[in-house]
Coordinates of C-alpha atoms in Angstrom, one line a residue:
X1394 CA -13.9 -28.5 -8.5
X1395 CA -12.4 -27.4 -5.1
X1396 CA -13.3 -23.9 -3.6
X1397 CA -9.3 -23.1 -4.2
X1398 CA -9.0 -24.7 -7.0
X1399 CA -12.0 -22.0 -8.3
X1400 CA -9.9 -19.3 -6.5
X1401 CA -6.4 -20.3 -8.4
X1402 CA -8.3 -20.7 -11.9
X1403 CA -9.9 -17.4 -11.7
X1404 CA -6.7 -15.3 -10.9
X1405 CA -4.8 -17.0 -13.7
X1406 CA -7.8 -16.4 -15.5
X1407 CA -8.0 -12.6 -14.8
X1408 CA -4.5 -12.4 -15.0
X1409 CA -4.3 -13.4 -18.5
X1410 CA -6.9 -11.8 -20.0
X1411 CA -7.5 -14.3 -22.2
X1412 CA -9.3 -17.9 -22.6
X1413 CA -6.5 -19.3 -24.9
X1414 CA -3.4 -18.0 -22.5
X1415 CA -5.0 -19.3 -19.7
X1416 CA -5.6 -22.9 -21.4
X1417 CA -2.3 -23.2 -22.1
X1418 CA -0.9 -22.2 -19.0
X1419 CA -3.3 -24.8 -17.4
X1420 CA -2.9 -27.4 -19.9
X1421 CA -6.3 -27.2 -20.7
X1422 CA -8.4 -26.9 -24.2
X1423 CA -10.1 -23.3 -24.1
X1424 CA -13.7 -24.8 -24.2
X1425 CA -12.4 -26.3 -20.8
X1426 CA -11.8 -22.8 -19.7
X1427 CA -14.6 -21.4 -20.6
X1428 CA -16.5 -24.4 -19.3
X1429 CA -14.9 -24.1 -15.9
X1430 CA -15.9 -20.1 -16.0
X1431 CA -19.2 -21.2 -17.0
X1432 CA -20.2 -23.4 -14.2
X1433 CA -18.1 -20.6 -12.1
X1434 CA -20.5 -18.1 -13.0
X1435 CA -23.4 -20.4 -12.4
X1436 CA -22.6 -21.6 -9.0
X1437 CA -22.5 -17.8 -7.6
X1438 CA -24.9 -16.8 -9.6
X1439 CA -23.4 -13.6 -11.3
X1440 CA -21.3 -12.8 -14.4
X1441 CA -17.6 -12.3 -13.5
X1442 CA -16.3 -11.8 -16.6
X1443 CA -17.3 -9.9 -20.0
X1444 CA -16.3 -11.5 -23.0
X1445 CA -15.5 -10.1 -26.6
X1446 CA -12.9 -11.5 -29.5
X1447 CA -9.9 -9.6 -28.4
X1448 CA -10.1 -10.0 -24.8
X1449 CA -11.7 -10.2 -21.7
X1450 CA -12.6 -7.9 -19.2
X1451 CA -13.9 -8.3 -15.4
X1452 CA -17.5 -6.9 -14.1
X1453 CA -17.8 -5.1 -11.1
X1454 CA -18.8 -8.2 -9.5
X1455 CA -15.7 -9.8 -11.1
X1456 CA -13.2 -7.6 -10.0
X1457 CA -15.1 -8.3 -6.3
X1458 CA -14.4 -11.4 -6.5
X1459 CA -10.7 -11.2 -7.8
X1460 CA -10.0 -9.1 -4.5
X1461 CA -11.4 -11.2 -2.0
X1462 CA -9.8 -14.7 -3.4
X1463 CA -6.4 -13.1 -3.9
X1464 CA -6.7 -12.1 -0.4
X1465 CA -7.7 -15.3 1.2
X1466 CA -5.5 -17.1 -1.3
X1467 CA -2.7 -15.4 0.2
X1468 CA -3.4 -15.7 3.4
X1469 CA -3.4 -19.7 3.0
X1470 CA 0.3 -19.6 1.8
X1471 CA 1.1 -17.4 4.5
X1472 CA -0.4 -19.9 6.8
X1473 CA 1.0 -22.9 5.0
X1474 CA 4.5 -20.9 5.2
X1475 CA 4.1 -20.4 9.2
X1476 CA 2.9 -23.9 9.8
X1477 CA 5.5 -25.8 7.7
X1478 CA 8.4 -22.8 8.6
X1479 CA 9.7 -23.1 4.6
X1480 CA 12.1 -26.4 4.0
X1481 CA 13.7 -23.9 1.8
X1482 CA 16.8 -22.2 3.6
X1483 CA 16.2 -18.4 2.5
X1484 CA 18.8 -17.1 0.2
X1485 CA 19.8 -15.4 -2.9
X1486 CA 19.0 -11.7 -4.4
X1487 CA 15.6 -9.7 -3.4
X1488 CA 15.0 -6.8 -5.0
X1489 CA 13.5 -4.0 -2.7
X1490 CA 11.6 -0.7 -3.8
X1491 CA 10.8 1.8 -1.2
X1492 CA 9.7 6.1 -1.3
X1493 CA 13.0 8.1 -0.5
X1494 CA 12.2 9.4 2.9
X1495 CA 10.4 6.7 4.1
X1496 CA 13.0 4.1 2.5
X1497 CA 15.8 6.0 4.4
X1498 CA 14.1 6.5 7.4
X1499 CA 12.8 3.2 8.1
X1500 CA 13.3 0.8 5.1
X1501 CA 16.6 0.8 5.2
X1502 CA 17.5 0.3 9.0
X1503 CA 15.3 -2.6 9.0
X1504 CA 17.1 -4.3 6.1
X1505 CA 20.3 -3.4 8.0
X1506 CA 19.1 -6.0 10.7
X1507 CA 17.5 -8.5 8.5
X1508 CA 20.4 -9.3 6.6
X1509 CA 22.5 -10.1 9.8
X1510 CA 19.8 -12.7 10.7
X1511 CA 19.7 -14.2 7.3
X1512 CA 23.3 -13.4 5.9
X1513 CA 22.9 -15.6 2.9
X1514 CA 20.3 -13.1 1.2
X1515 CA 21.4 -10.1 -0.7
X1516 CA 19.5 -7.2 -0.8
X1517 CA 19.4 -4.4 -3.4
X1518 CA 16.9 -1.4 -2.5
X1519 CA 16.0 0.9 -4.9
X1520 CA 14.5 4.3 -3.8
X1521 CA 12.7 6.3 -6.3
X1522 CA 10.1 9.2 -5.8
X1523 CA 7.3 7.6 -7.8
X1524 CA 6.1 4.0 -7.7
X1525 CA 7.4 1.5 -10.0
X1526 CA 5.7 -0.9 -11.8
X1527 CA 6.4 -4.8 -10.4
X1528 CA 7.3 -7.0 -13.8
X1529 CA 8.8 -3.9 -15.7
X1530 CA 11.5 -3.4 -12.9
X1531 CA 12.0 -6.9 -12.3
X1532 CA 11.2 -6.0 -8.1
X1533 CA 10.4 -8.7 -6.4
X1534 CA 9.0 -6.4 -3.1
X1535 CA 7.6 -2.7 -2.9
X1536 CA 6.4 -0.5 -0.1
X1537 CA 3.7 1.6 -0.9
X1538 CA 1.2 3.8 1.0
X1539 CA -2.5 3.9 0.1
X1540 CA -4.4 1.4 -1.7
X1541 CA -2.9 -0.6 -4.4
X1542 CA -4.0 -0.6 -8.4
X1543 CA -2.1 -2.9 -10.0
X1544 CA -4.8 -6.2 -10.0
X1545 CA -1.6 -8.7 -11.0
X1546 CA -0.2 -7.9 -7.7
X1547 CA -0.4 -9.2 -3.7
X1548 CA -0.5 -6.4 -0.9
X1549 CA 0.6 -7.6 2.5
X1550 CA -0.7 -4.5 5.0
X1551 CA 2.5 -4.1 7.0
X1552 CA 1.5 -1.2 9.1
X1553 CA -0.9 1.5 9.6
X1554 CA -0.7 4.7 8.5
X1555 CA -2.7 7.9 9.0
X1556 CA -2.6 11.4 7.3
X1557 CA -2.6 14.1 10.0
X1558 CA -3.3 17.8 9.8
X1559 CA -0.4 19.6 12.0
X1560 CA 1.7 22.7 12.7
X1561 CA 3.6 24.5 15.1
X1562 CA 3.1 25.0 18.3
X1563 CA 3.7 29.0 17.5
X1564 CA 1.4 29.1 14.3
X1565 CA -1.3 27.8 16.3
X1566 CA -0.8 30.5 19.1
X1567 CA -0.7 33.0 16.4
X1568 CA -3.6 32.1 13.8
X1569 CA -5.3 29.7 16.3
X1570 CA -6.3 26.0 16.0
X1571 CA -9.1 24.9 13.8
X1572 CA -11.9 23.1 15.2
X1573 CA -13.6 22.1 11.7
X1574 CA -12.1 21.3 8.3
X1575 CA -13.5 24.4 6.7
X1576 CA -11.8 26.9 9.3
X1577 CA -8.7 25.8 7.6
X1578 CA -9.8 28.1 4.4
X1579 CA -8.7 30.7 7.0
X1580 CA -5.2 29.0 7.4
X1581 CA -2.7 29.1 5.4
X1582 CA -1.8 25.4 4.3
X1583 CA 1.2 24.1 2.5
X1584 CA 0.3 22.5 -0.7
X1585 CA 2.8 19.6 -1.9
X1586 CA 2.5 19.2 -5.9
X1587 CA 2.6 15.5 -6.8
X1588 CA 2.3 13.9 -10.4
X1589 CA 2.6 17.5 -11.9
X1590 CA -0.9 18.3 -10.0
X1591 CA -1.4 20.6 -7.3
X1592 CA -3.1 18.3 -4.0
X1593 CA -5.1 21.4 -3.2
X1594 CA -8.1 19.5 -2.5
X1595 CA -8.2 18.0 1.1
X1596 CA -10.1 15.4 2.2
X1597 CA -12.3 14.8 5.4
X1598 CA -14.5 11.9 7.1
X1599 CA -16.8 12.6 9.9
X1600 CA -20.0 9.7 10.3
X1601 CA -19.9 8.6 6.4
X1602 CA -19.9 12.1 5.1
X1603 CA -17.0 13.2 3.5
X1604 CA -16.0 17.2 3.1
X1605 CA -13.5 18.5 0.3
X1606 CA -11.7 21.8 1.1
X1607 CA -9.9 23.8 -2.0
X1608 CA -7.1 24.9 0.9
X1609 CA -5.0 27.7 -0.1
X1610 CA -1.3 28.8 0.5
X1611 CA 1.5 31.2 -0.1
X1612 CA 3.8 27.9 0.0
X1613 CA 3.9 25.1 -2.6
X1614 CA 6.4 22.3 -3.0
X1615 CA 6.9 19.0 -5.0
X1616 CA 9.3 17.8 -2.1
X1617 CA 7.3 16.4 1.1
X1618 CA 10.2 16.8 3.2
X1619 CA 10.4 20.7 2.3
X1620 CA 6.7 21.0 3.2
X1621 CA 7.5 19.6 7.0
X1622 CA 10.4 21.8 7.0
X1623 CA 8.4 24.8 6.3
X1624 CA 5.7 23.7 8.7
X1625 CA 8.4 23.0 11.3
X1626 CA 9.3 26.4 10.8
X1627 CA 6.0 28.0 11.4
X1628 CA 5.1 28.9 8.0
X1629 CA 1.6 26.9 8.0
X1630 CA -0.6 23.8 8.5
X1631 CA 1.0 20.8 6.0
X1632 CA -0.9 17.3 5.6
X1633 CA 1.5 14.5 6.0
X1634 CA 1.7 10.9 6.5
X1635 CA 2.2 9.6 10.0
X1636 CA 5.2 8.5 9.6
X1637 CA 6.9 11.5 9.1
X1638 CA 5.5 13.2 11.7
X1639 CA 5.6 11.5 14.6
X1640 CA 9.0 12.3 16.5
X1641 CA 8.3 16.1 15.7
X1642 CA 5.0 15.4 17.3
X1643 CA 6.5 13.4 20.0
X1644 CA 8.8 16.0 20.3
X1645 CA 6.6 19.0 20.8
X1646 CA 7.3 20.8 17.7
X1647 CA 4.3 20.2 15.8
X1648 CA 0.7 19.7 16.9
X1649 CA -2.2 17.7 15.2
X1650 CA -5.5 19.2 14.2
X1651 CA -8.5 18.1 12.9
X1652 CA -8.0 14.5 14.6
X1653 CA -11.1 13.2 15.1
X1654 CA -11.5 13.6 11.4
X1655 CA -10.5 11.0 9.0
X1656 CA -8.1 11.6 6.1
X1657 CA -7.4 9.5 2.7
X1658 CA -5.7 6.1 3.5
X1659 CA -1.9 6.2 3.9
X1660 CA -1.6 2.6 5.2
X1661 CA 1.5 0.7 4.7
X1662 CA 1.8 -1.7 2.0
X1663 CA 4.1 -4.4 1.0
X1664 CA 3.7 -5.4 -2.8
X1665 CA 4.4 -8.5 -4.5
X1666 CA 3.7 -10.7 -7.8
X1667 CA 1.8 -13.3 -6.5
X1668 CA 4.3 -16.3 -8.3
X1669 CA 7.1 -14.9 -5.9
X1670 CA 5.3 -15.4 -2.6
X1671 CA 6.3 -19.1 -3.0
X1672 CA 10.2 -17.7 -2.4
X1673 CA 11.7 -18.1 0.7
X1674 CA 13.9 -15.3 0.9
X1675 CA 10.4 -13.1 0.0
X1676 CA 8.1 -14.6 2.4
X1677 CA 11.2 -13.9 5.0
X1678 CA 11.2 -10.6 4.2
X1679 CA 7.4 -9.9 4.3
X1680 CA 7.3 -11.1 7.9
X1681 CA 9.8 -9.4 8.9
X1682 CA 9.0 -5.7 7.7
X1683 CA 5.5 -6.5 9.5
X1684 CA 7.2 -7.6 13.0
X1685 CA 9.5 -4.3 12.5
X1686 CA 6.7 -2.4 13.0
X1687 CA 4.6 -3.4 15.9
X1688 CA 6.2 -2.8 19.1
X1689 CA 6.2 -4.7 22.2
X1690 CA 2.5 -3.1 23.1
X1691 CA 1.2 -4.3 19.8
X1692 CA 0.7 -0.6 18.7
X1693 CA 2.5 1.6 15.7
X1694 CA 5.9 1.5 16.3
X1695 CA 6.0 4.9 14.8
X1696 CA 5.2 6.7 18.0

C-alpha cells in the first residue's frame, strides 16, 4: 500500500467512524479494513484508533496523525491543481460564510472582484455572528479565525492574524501605557461577552510561559464593533483582532501595547469539506482570497 493511499484510507476511515461504513464506501469487506488499519498500526508502530462495538474513536496519536495527512494530502491537490491549472472551466454556485464585520469589510470586496474575473460563478455569502457548521449549512467555504475543531473539515491559512492590546492615544496620556500584562489590572479594559461568557480572562506569551489576567472593566459588550468604538473614544484598553484595528492604528487613533507579548491565535482561515476541494469554482476561490491578502511586499495586506 502506497504512502497516500494510507493517508486517503485513514481519513475516510476517521471520517466515518466506523469499519463497516468505511468498507462500503471503499468497496471493501470490513476484515479488509480492519486488516489495512492493522498493518497501519504496525508499520508506525502506535495504536491510532480505539475500537469498541458501537464505534470507533482516535488516540491522541491518531488524531496526530489525522492532522498531519489531511494537511499534506491537501497540499498535493493544491499542487496537482496549480500544475495541471484545472481542465475544468470554474463555474456554477459557491456558497460563502464569513463573521459580519470582517465579511463586510473585507470578504465581500474581494468577492466583488472575483466574480468579474470568473463571471460564470455565482456567489451567495452568508454573514452570521457565530460559526456555522459545514454539512448542516450546505457551505461549501467559511472564513474563520483561530484554530479549527471540526476534524471532517480542510483549513487553508489564508492570512495572518494577531490579537493586539490598544487604546487611545489620550487614555494612554491619561492612565499611562502598560509595560507588563499585569499592569493592565490597573486599566480599565473593555470586555466583549461571546457565547453567553464573559472573555475576562486574557491571555499572554512571553519565552513559553504563558500569564492569564482576570481584567476588569466598567464596559462590557457582546458587539466587537462597539468595544472599538468605545476604545476609539477613550473609554479603555479593548483586545481585538488585527484586522480591525489596523487603519485606526495606521491612522493614529489607537496605540498597541503589550506587543512584544503574544496573544491567542486569530489567524485567518478558509474552511472546506475535503470532497469539495476537487471543485473548480472552490479551488478558484481558495487561491484567490489567499492572493487578496498579501500585498506586493509579501506582507499583511491589512496594514
Amino acid at each position: 500500500m502506497d504512502t497516500l493511499s494510507e493517508f486517503t484510507f485513514f481519513i475516510t476511515l476517521s471520517r466515518n467512524g466506523s469499519l463497516s461504513s468505511t468498507a462500503r464506501e471503499l468497496n471493501l469487506t470490513p476484515s479488509a479494513v480492519t486488516k489495512r488499519l492493522s498493518n497501519l498500526e504496525a508499520r508506525l508502530g502506535v495504536r491510532l484508533i480505539n475500537r469498541t462495538t458501537r464505534r470507533l474513536s482516535l488516540t491522541n496519536e491518531g488524531e496526530i496523525y489525522l492532522k498531519y495527512v489531511k494537511n499534506i494530502v491537501n497540499q498535493i491537490d493544491e499542487m496537482e491543481s496549480v500544475v495541471s491549472k484545472r481542465r475544468d472551466s470554474p463555474k456554477g454556485l459557491l456558497r460563502v460564510n464569513a463573521p459580519l464585520g470582517f465579511g463586510r469589510n473585507y470578504i465581500a470586496p474581494i468577492v466583488s472582484e472575483f466574480i468579474n474575473e470568473y463571471p460564470d460563478i455565482e456567489v451567495q455569502l452568508m454573514l452570521t455572528d457565530r460559526p456555522i457548521s459545514l454539512p448542516d449549512e450546505s457551505i461549501d467555504v467559511c472564513i474563520r479565525f483561530g484554530t479549527v475543531p471540526d476534524s471532517r473539515a480542510f483549513a487553508r491559512k489564508i492570512a495572518p492574524n494577531r490579537r493586539l492590546i490598544c487604546a487611545s492615544p489620550s487614555y494612554f496620556e491619561k492612565r499611562g501605557k502598560p509595560n507588563v500584562p499585569a499592569d493592565l489590572l490597573e486599566h480599565n479594559c473593555i470586555v466583549i461577552k461571546q457565547s453567553q461568557q464573559v472573555a475576562t480572562a486574557w491571555r499572554f506569551n512571553s519565552d513559553d510561559n504563558e500569564e492569564v489576567i482576570k481584567v476588569k472593566g466598567s464596559l462590557v459588550t457582546n458587539d466587537g464593533e462597539i468595544a472599538l468604538r468605545w476604545a476609539l473614544d477613550g473609554h479603555g484598553v479593548v483586545m481585538r483582532a488585527e484586522w480591525d484595528l489596523a487603519k485606526y492604528i495606521r491612522q493614529g487613533k489607537l496605540e498597541i501595547a503589550l506587543e512584544e507579548y503574544e496573544t491567542p491565535n486569530a489567524d485567518i482561515y478558509a474552511v472546506y469539506m475535503e470532497k469539495l476541494n476537487l471543485s473548480a469554482r472552490v479551488t478558484c476561490f481558495l487561491d484567490y482570497l489567499k492572493e487578496s491578502f498579501i500585498s506586493e511586499d509579501n506582507t499583511r495586506s491589512f496594514w
